Coordinates of C-alpha atoms in Angstrom, one line a residue:
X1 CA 39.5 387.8 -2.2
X2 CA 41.7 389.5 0.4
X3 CA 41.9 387.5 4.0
X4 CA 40.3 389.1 6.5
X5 CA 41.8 390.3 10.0
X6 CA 39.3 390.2 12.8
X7 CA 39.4 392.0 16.2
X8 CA 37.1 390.8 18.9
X9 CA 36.3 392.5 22.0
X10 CA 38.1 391.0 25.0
X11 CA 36.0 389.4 27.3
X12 CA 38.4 388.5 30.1
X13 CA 37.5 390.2 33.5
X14 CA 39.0 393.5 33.6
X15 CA 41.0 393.3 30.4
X16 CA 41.2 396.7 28.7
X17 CA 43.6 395.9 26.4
X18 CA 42.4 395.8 22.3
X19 CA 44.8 393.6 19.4
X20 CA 45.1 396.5 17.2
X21 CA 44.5 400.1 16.7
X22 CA 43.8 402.6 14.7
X23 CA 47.2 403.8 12.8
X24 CA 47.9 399.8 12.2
X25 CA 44.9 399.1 10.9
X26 CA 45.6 401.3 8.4
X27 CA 48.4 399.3 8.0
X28 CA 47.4 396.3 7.2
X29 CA 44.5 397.4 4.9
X30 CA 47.8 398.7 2.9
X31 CA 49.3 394.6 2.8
X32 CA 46.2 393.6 1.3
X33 CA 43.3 392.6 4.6
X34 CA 40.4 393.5 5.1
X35 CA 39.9 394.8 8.5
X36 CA 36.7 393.7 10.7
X37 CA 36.7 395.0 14.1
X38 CA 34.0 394.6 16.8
X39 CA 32.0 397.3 17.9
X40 CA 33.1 398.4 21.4
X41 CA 36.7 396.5 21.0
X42 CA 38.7 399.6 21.6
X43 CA 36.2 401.7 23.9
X44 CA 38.2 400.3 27.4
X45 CA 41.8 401.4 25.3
X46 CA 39.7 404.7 24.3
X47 CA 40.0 404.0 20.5
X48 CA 36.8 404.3 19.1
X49 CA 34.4 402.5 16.4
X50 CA 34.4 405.9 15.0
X51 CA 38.3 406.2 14.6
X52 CA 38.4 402.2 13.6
X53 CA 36.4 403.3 10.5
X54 CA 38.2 406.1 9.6
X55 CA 41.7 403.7 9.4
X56 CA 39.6 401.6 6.9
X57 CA 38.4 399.0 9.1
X58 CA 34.7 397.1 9.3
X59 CA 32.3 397.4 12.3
X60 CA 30.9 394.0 13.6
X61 CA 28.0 394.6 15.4
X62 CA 28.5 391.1 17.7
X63 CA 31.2 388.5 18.4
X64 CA 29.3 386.3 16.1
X65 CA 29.2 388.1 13.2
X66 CA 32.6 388.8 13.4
X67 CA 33.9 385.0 14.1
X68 CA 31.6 384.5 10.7
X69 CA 34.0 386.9 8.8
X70 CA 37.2 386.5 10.3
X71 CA 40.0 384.1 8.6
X72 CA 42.6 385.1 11.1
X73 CA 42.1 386.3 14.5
X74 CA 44.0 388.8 16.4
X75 CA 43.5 389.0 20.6
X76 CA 45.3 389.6 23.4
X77 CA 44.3 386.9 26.3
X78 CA 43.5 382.8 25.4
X79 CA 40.5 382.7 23.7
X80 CA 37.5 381.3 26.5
X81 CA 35.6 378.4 25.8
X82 CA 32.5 380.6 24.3
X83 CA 34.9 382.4 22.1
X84 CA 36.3 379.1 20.8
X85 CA 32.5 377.4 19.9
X86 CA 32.1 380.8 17.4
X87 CA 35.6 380.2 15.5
X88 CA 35.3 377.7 12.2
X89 CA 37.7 375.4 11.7
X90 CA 40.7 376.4 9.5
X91 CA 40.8 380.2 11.3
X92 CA 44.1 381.4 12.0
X93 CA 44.5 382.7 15.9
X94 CA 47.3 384.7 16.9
X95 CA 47.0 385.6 21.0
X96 CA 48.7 384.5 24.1
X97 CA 48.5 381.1 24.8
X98 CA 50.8 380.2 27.7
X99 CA 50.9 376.4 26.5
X100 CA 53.0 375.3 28.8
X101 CA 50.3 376.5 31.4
X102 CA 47.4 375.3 29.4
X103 CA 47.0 372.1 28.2
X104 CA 43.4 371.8 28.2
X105 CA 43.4 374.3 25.9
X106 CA 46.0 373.4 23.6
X107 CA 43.9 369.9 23.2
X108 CA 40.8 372.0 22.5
X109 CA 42.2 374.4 19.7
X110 CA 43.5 371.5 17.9
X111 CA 40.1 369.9 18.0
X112 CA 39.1 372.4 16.3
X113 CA 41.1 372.4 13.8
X114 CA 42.7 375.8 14.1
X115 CA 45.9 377.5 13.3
X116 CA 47.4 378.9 16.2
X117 CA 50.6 381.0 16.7
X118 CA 51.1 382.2 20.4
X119 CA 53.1 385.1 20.9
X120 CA 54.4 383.9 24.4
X121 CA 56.4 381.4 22.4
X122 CA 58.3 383.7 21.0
X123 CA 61.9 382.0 20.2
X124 CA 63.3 385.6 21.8
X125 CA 66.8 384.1 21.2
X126 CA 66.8 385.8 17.6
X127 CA 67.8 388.8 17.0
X128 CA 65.1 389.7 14.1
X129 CA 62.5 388.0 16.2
X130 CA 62.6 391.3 18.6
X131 CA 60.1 393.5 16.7
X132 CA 58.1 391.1 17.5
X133 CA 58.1 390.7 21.0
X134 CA 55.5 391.3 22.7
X135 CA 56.4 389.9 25.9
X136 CA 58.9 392.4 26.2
X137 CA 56.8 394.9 25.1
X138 CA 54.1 394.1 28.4
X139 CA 57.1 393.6 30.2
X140 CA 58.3 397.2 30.2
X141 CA 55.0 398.7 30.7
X142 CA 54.2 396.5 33.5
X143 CA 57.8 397.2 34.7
X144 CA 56.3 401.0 35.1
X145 CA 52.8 400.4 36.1
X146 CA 54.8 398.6 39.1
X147 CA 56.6 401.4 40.4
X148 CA 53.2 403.7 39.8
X149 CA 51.2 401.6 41.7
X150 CA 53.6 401.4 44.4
X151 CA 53.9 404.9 44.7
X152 CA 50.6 405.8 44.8
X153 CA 50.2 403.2 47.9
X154 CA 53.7 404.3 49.8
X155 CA 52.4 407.9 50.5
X156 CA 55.6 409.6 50.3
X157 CA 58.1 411.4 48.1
X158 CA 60.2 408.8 46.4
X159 CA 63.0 411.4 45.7
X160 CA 64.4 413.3 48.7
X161 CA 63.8 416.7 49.6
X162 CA 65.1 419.8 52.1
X163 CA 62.2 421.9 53.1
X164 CA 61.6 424.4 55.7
X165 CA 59.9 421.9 57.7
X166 CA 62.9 419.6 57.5
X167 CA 64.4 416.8 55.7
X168 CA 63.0 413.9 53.7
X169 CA 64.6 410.7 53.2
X170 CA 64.5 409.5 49.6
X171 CA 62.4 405.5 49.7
X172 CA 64.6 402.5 49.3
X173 CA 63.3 400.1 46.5
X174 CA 64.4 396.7 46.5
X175 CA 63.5 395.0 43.3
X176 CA 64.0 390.7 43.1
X177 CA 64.8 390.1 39.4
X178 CA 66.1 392.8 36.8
X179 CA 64.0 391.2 33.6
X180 CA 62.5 393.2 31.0
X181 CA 60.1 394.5 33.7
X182 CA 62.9 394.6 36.7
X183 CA 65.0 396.8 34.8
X184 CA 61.8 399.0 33.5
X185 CA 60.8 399.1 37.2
X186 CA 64.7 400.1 38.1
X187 CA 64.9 403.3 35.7
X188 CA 61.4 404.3 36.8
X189 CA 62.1 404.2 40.3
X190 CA 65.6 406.1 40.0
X191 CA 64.2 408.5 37.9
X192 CA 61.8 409.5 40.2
X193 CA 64.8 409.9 42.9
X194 CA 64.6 406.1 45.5
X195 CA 67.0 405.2 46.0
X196 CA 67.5 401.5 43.7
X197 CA 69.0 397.9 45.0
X198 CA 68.5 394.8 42.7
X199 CA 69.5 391.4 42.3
X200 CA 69.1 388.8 40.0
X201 CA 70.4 385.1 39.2
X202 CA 72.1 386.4 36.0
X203 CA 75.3 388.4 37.2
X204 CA 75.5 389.7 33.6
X205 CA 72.5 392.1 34.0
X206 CA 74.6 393.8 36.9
X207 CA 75.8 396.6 34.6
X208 CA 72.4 397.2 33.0
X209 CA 71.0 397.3 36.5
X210 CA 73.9 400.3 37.7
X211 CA 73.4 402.1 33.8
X212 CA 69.8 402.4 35.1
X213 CA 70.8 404.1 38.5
X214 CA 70.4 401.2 40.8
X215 CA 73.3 399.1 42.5
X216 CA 73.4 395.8 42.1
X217 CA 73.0 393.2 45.2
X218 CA 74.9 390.3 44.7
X219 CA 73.9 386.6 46.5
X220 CA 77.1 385.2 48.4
X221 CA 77.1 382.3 46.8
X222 CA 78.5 381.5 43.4
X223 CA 76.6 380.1 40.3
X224 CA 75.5 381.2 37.0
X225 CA 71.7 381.7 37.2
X226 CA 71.2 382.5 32.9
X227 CA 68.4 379.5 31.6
X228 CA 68.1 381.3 28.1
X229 CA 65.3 383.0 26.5
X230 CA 66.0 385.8 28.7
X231 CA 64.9 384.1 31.8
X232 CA 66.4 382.6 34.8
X233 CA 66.8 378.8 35.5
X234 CA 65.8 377.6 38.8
X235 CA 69.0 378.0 41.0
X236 CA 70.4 374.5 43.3
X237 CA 68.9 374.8 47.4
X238 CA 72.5 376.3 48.6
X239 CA 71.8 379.5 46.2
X240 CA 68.6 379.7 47.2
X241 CA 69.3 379.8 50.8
X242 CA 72.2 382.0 50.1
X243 CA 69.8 384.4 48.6
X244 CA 67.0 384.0 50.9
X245 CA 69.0 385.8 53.5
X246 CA 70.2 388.2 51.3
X247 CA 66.4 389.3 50.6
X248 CA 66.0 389.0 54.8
X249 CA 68.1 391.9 55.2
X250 CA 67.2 394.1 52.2
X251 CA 63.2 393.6 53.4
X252 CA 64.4 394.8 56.7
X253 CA 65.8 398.4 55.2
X254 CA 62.9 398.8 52.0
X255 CA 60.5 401.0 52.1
X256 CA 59.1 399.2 48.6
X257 CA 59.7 395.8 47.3
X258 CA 58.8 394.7 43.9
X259 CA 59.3 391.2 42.9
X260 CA 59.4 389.9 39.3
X261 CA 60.8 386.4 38.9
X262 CA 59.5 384.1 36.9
X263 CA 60.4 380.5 35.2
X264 CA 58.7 379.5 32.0
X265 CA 56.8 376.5 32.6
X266 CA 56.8 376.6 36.6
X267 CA 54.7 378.3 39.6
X268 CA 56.7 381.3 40.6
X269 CA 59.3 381.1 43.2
X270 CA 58.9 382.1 46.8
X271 CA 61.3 384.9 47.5
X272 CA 59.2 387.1 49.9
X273 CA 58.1 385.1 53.2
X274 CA 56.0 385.9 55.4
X275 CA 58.5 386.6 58.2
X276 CA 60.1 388.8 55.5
X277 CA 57.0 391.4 55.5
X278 CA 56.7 391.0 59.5
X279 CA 60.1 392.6 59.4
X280 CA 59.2 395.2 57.0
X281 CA 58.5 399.0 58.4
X282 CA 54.8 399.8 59.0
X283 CA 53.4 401.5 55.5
X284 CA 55.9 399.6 53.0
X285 CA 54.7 398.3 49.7
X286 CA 55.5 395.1 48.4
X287 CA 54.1 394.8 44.3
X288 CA 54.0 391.3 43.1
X289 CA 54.8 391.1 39.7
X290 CA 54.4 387.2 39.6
X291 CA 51.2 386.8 41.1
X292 CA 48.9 385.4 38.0
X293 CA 51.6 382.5 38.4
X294 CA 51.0 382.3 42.0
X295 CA 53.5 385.4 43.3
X296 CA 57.1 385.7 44.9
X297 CA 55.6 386.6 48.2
X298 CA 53.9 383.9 50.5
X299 CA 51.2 386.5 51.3
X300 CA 50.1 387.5 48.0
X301 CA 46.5 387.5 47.4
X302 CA 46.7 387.2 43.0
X303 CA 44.6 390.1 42.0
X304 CA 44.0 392.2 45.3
X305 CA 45.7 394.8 47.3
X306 CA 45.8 393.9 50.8
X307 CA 47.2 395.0 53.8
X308 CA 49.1 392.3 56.1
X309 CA 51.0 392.9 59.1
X310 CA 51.6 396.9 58.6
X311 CA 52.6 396.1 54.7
X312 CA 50.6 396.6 51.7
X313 CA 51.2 393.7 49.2
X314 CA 49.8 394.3 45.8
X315 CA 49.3 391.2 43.7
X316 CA 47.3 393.1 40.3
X317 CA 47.5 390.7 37.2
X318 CA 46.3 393.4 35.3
X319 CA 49.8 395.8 35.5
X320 CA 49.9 396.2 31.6
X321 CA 46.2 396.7 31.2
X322 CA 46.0 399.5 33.5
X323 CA 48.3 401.3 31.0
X324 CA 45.6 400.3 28.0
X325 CA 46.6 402.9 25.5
X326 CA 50.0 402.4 25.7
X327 CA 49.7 398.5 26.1
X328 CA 47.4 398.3 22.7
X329 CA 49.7 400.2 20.6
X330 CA 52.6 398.4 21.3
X331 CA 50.9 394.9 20.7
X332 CA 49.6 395.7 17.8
X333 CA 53.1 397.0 16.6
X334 CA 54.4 393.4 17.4
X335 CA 51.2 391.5 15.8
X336 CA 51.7 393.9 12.8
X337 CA 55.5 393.2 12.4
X338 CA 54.5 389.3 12.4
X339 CA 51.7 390.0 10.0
X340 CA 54.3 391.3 7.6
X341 CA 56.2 388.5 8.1
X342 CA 53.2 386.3 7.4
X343 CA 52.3 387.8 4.3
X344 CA 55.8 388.7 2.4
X345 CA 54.0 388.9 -0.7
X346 CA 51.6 392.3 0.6
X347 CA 48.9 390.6 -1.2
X348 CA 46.3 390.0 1.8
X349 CA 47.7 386.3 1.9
X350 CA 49.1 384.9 5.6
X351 CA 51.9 382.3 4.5
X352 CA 52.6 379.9 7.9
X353 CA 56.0 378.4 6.9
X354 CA 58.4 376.6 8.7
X355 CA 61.3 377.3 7.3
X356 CA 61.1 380.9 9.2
X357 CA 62.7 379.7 12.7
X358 CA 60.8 382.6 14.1
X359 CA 57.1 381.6 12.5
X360 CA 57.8 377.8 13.6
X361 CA 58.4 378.8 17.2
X362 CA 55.7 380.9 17.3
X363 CA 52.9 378.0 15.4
X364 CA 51.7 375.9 18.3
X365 CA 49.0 374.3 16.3
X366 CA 49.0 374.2 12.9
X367 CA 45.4 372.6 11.1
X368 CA 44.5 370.7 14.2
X369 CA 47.8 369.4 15.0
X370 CA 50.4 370.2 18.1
X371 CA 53.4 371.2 17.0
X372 CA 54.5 372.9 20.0
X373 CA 57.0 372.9 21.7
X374 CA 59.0 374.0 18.4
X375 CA 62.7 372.2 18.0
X376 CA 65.5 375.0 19.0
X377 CA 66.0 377.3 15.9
X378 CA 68.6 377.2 13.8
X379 CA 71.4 380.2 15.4
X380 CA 73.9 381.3 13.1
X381 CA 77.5 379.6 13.4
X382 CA 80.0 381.3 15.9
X383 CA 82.8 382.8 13.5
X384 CA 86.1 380.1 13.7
X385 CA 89.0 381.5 15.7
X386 CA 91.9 382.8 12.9
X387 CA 94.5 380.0 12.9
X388 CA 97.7 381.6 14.8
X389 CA 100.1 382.2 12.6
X390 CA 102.9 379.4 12.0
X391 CA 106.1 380.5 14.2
X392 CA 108.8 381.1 11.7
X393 CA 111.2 378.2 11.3
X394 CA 114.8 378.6 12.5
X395 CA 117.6 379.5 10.3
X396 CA 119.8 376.4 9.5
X397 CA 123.1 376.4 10.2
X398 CA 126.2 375.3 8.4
X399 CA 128.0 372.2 8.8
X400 CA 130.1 372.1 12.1
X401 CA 128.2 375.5 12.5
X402 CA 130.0 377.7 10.3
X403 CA 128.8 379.6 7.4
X404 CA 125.8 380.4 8.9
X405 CA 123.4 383.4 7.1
X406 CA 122.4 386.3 9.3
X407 CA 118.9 387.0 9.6
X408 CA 117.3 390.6 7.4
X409 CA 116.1 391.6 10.3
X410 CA 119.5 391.6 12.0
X411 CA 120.9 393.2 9.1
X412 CA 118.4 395.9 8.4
X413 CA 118.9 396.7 12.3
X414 CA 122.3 396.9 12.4
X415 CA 122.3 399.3 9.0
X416 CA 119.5 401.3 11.2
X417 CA 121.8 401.4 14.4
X418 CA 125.1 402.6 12.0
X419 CA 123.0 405.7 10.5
X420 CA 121.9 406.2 13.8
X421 CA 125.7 406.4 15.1
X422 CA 127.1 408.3 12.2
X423 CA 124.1 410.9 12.1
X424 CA 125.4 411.3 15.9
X425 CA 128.9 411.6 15.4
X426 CA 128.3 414.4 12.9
X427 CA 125.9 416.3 15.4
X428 CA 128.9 416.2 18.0
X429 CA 131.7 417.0 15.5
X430 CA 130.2 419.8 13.9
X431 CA 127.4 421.3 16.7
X432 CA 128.5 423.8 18.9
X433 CA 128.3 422.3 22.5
X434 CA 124.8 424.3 23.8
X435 CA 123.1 422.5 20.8
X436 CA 124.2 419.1 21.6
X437 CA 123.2 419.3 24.8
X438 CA 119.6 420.4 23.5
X439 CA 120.1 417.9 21.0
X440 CA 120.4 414.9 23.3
X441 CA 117.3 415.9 25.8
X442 CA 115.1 416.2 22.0
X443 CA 116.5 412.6 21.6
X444 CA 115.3 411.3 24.5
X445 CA 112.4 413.1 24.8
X446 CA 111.2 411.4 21.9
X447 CA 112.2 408.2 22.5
X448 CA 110.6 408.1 26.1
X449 CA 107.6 409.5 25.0
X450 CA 107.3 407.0 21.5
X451 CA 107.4 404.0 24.2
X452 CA 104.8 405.5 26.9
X453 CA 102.3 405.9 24.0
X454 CA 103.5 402.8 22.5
X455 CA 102.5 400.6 25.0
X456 CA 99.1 401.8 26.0
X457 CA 95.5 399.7 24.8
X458 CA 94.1 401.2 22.2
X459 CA 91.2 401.7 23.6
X460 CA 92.5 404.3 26.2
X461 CA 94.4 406.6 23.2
X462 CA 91.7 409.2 23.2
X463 CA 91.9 410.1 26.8
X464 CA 96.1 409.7 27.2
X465 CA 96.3 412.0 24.2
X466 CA 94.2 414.6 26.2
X467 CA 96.2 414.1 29.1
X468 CA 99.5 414.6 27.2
X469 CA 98.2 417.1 25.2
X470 CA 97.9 418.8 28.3
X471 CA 100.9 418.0 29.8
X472 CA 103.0 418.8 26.6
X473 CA 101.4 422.7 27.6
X474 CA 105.0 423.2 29.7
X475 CA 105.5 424.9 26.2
X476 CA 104.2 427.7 27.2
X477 CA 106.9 428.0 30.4
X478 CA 109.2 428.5 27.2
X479 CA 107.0 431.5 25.8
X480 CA 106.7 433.1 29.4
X481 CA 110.6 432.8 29.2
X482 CA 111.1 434.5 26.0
X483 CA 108.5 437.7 26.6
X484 CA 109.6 438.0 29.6
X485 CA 113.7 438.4 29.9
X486 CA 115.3 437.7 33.6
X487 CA 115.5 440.3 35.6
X488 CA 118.3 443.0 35.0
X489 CA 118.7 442.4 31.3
X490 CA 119.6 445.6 29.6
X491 CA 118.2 446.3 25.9
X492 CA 120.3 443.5 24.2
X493 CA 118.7 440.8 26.5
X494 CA 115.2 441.7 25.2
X495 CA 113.7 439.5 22.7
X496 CA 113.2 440.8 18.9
X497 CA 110.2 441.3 17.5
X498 CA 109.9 438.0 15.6
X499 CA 110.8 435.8 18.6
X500 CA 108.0 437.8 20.7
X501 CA 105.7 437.3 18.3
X502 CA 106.2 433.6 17.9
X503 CA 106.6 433.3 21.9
X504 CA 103.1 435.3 22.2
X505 CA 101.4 432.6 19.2
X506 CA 103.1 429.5 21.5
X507 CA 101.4 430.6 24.6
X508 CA 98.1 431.6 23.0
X509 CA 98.1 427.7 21.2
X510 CA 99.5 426.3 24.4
X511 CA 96.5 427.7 26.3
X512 CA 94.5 426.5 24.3
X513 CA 96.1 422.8 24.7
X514 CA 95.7 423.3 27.9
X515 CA 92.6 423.7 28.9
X516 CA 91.2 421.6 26.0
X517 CA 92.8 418.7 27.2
X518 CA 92.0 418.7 30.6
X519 CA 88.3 419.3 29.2
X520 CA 88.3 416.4 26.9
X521 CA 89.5 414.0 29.7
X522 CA 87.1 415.4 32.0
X523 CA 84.2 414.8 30.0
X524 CA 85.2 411.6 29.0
X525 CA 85.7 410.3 32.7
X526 CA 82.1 411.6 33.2
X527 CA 81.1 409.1 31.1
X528 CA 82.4 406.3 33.6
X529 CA 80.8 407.9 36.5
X530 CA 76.7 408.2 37.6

């Protein structure tokens, strides 16, 4: 008998948000499951019972009956205490968790003897673990919803404008932490035209923040803010003072704040006071992103909008469920990709083994017993440096130091320099004297121009070539030359018809050269710039 998925109907306050939808359902009916979904599970998400069917799933007509038929679980919040009395033991749940946050809870699934993987414990320090992710995933869309919400509650253009009844500023966004959801929020905000500050603890994600279109801010105070897992660590009280008055002076100049930093594990930290917002313009937003873990602003009311000394401060804990469509697909990707992983054998069989780093991280209870937190996963072995190669040993010497062998090298260069000489001496006994002159500029020509390409990176080659290609375009000074004789030349100074042809050839290519290079380098400069 195939295992069967279930898919209850969230029943957390103003959670719209389903665990799967349509198009993966079909999905896994293909890897072997049999598909039970609640009626009404999708409705909030606007995925119907209708279209549920049609992808090959079953209709429960309760929570209860559905518990009854359900060997693994799939939701999106913590299951509540009523939702936990209907599951028999043995049932696999796969949901949030949070069980750094939730104890109580953790105690209560293992009394009940059920399997649980959560997907906030995510070991996100794998690489193959990302299509998985579904903290990212929420991340991004809430990143968006942010910069929506504070939009619709600024009540100006974002992007600035000339009209005929005169000139709008663009809005200044400020945005504390450039996460999954800061950096979301950063190419939102600068694609609608704000202008985009940032800053965050981790001074690597300053180049992702200015690919975005925002400029980074940097704290005056040196120390590396990375705590792995693609969060930040909590920072020693002279950083955080150091950046405290940094964020003083950006609240004084936003028009919009959003704040998104957050430490696994911990309340969120206090980076808005409220003297901050008293120093805000009248009519700026501030969205707090941290607020279900008790917000970055002192004045944030978790789950309101309100309005506190001229500033609206919007502390929604529902940012990804107010994008429900978009939020349900995603998550179900990431529960379907782990599914996969689950069941390698596409025969309607989950497999929970802890030899997979990413399924042990994930498995917080496993048949009634805590197994979180998971030990660090195995990450593959940094490649070993090369050895550096052994310096080549002397050559001995003779006794009394006589007799001593010459080095090849020192032979095969002084054979190259003798050619060299003797190739020269019959240039300048046998040339007439206009070609040795000609002859020796060639010569060092080449030689000057072997040891300015010679020398530069590699990685700048393509756009020196462009630029000499360019350059080396005083060929076609030469062409001009030959079509065009000095002045008061008679017949016999004109050129003949092959040497016009080839002079009129060389300035076409030479043109050409030109232009192109000075194109290329162009272009590829663009690439630098914004």
């Amino acid at each position: 008998m195939p295992t069967t998925i279930g898919v209850p109907r969230e029943t957390y306050a103003g959670e719209k948000r389903v665990a799967t939808v349509p198009e993966v359902v079909e999905k896994l009916v293909k890897l072997g499951f049999d598909v039970c979904v609640e009626t009404g599970a999708g409705d909030a998400a606007n995925f119907s019972d209708d279209a549920y069917q049609a992808a090959g799933a079953r209709i429960a007509g309760s929570a209860s009956g559905l518990y009854d038929a359900a060997e693994v679980v799939l939701k999106v919040r913590a299951p509540t205490t009523d939702e936990l009395a209907l599951m028999k033991p043995g049932t696999t749940l796969i949901s949030f968790i949070w069980p750094a946050q939730n104890p109580e809870l953790m105690q209560v699934l293992a009394e009940r003897k059920l399997t649980v993987l959560a997907m906030d414990a995510l070991p996100r320090q794998l690489s193959r673990a990302q299509k998985m992710d579904s903290l990212t995933s929420m991340a991004s869309i809430s990143g968006y919803r942010a910069v929506i919400e504070a939009a619709n509650a600024f009540g100006r253009f974002f992007n600035g404008q000339v009209t005929a009844a005169g000139k709008i500023p663009p809005a200044r966004v400020f945005i504390a932490g450039a996460g999954v959801a800061g950096l979301s929020a950063i190419g939102t905000a600068a694609n609608l035209g704000a202008i985009v500050r940032a800053n965050d603890t981790r001074a690597e994600v300053a180049d992702q923040v200015t690919s975005l279109g925002g400029e980074f801010v940097k704290v005056d105070y040196e120390e590396e803010g990375s705590g792995g897992g693609g969060y930040a660590k909590v920072m020693s009280e002279g950083f955080q003072q150091a950046q405290r008055e940094m964020y003083a002076r950006e609240a004084k100049d936003a028009d919009i704040i959003i704040t998104t930093a957050l430490i696994p594990g911990k309340p969120a930290p206090r980076l808005i006071t409220a003297e901050m917002v008293r120093s805000m313009k009248p009519g700026s937003v501030i969205v707090d992103m941290a607020a279900e873990q008790g917000g970055n602003c002192e004045l944030t009311e978790p789950g309101e909008a309100v309005v506190k000394h001229g500033v609206t401060i919007i502390g929604y804990t529902d940012l990804a469920s107010r994008l429900a469509k978009q939020a349900s697909t995603l998550y179900a990707t990431n529960l379907l990709r782990l599914t996969e992983d689950l069941c390698k054998t596409k025969d309607g069989t989950i497999d929970v083994n802890f030899e997979d780093d990413a399924i042990r991280g994930l498995t917080v209870v496993k048949e009634g017993e805590v197994t979180w937190p998971a030990p660090p996963p195995k990450l593959p072995a940094a490649p070993q440096a090369k050895p550096a190669a052994a310096a080549p040993a002397p050559a001995k010497k003779a006794a009394h130091g006589h007799g001593g062998a010459e080095p090849a090298s020192a032979k095969g260069l002084a054979v190259l320099f003798g050619v060299g000489a003797l190739l020269f001496w019959l240039v300048g006994a046998f040339a007439p004297a206009s070609f040795l002159s000609h002859f020796t500029v060639f010569v060092l020509a080449c030689f000057v121009g072997y040891m300015v390409i010679w020398n530069v990176t590699p990685s700048l080659h393509t756009p020196l070539m462009s630029v000499t290609n360019a350059i080396s375009s005083i060929i076609a000074i030469g062409a001009l030359v030959q079509i065009a004789p000095p002045l008061g030349a008679g017949a016999e100074g004109r050129p003949g018809t092959l040497i016009l042809a080839l002079a009129v050839v060389a300035l076409a290519l030479t043109a050409i050269n030109m232009f192109g290079g000075f194109a290329v380098t162009r272009r590829m400069l663009a690439m630098f710039r914004k």
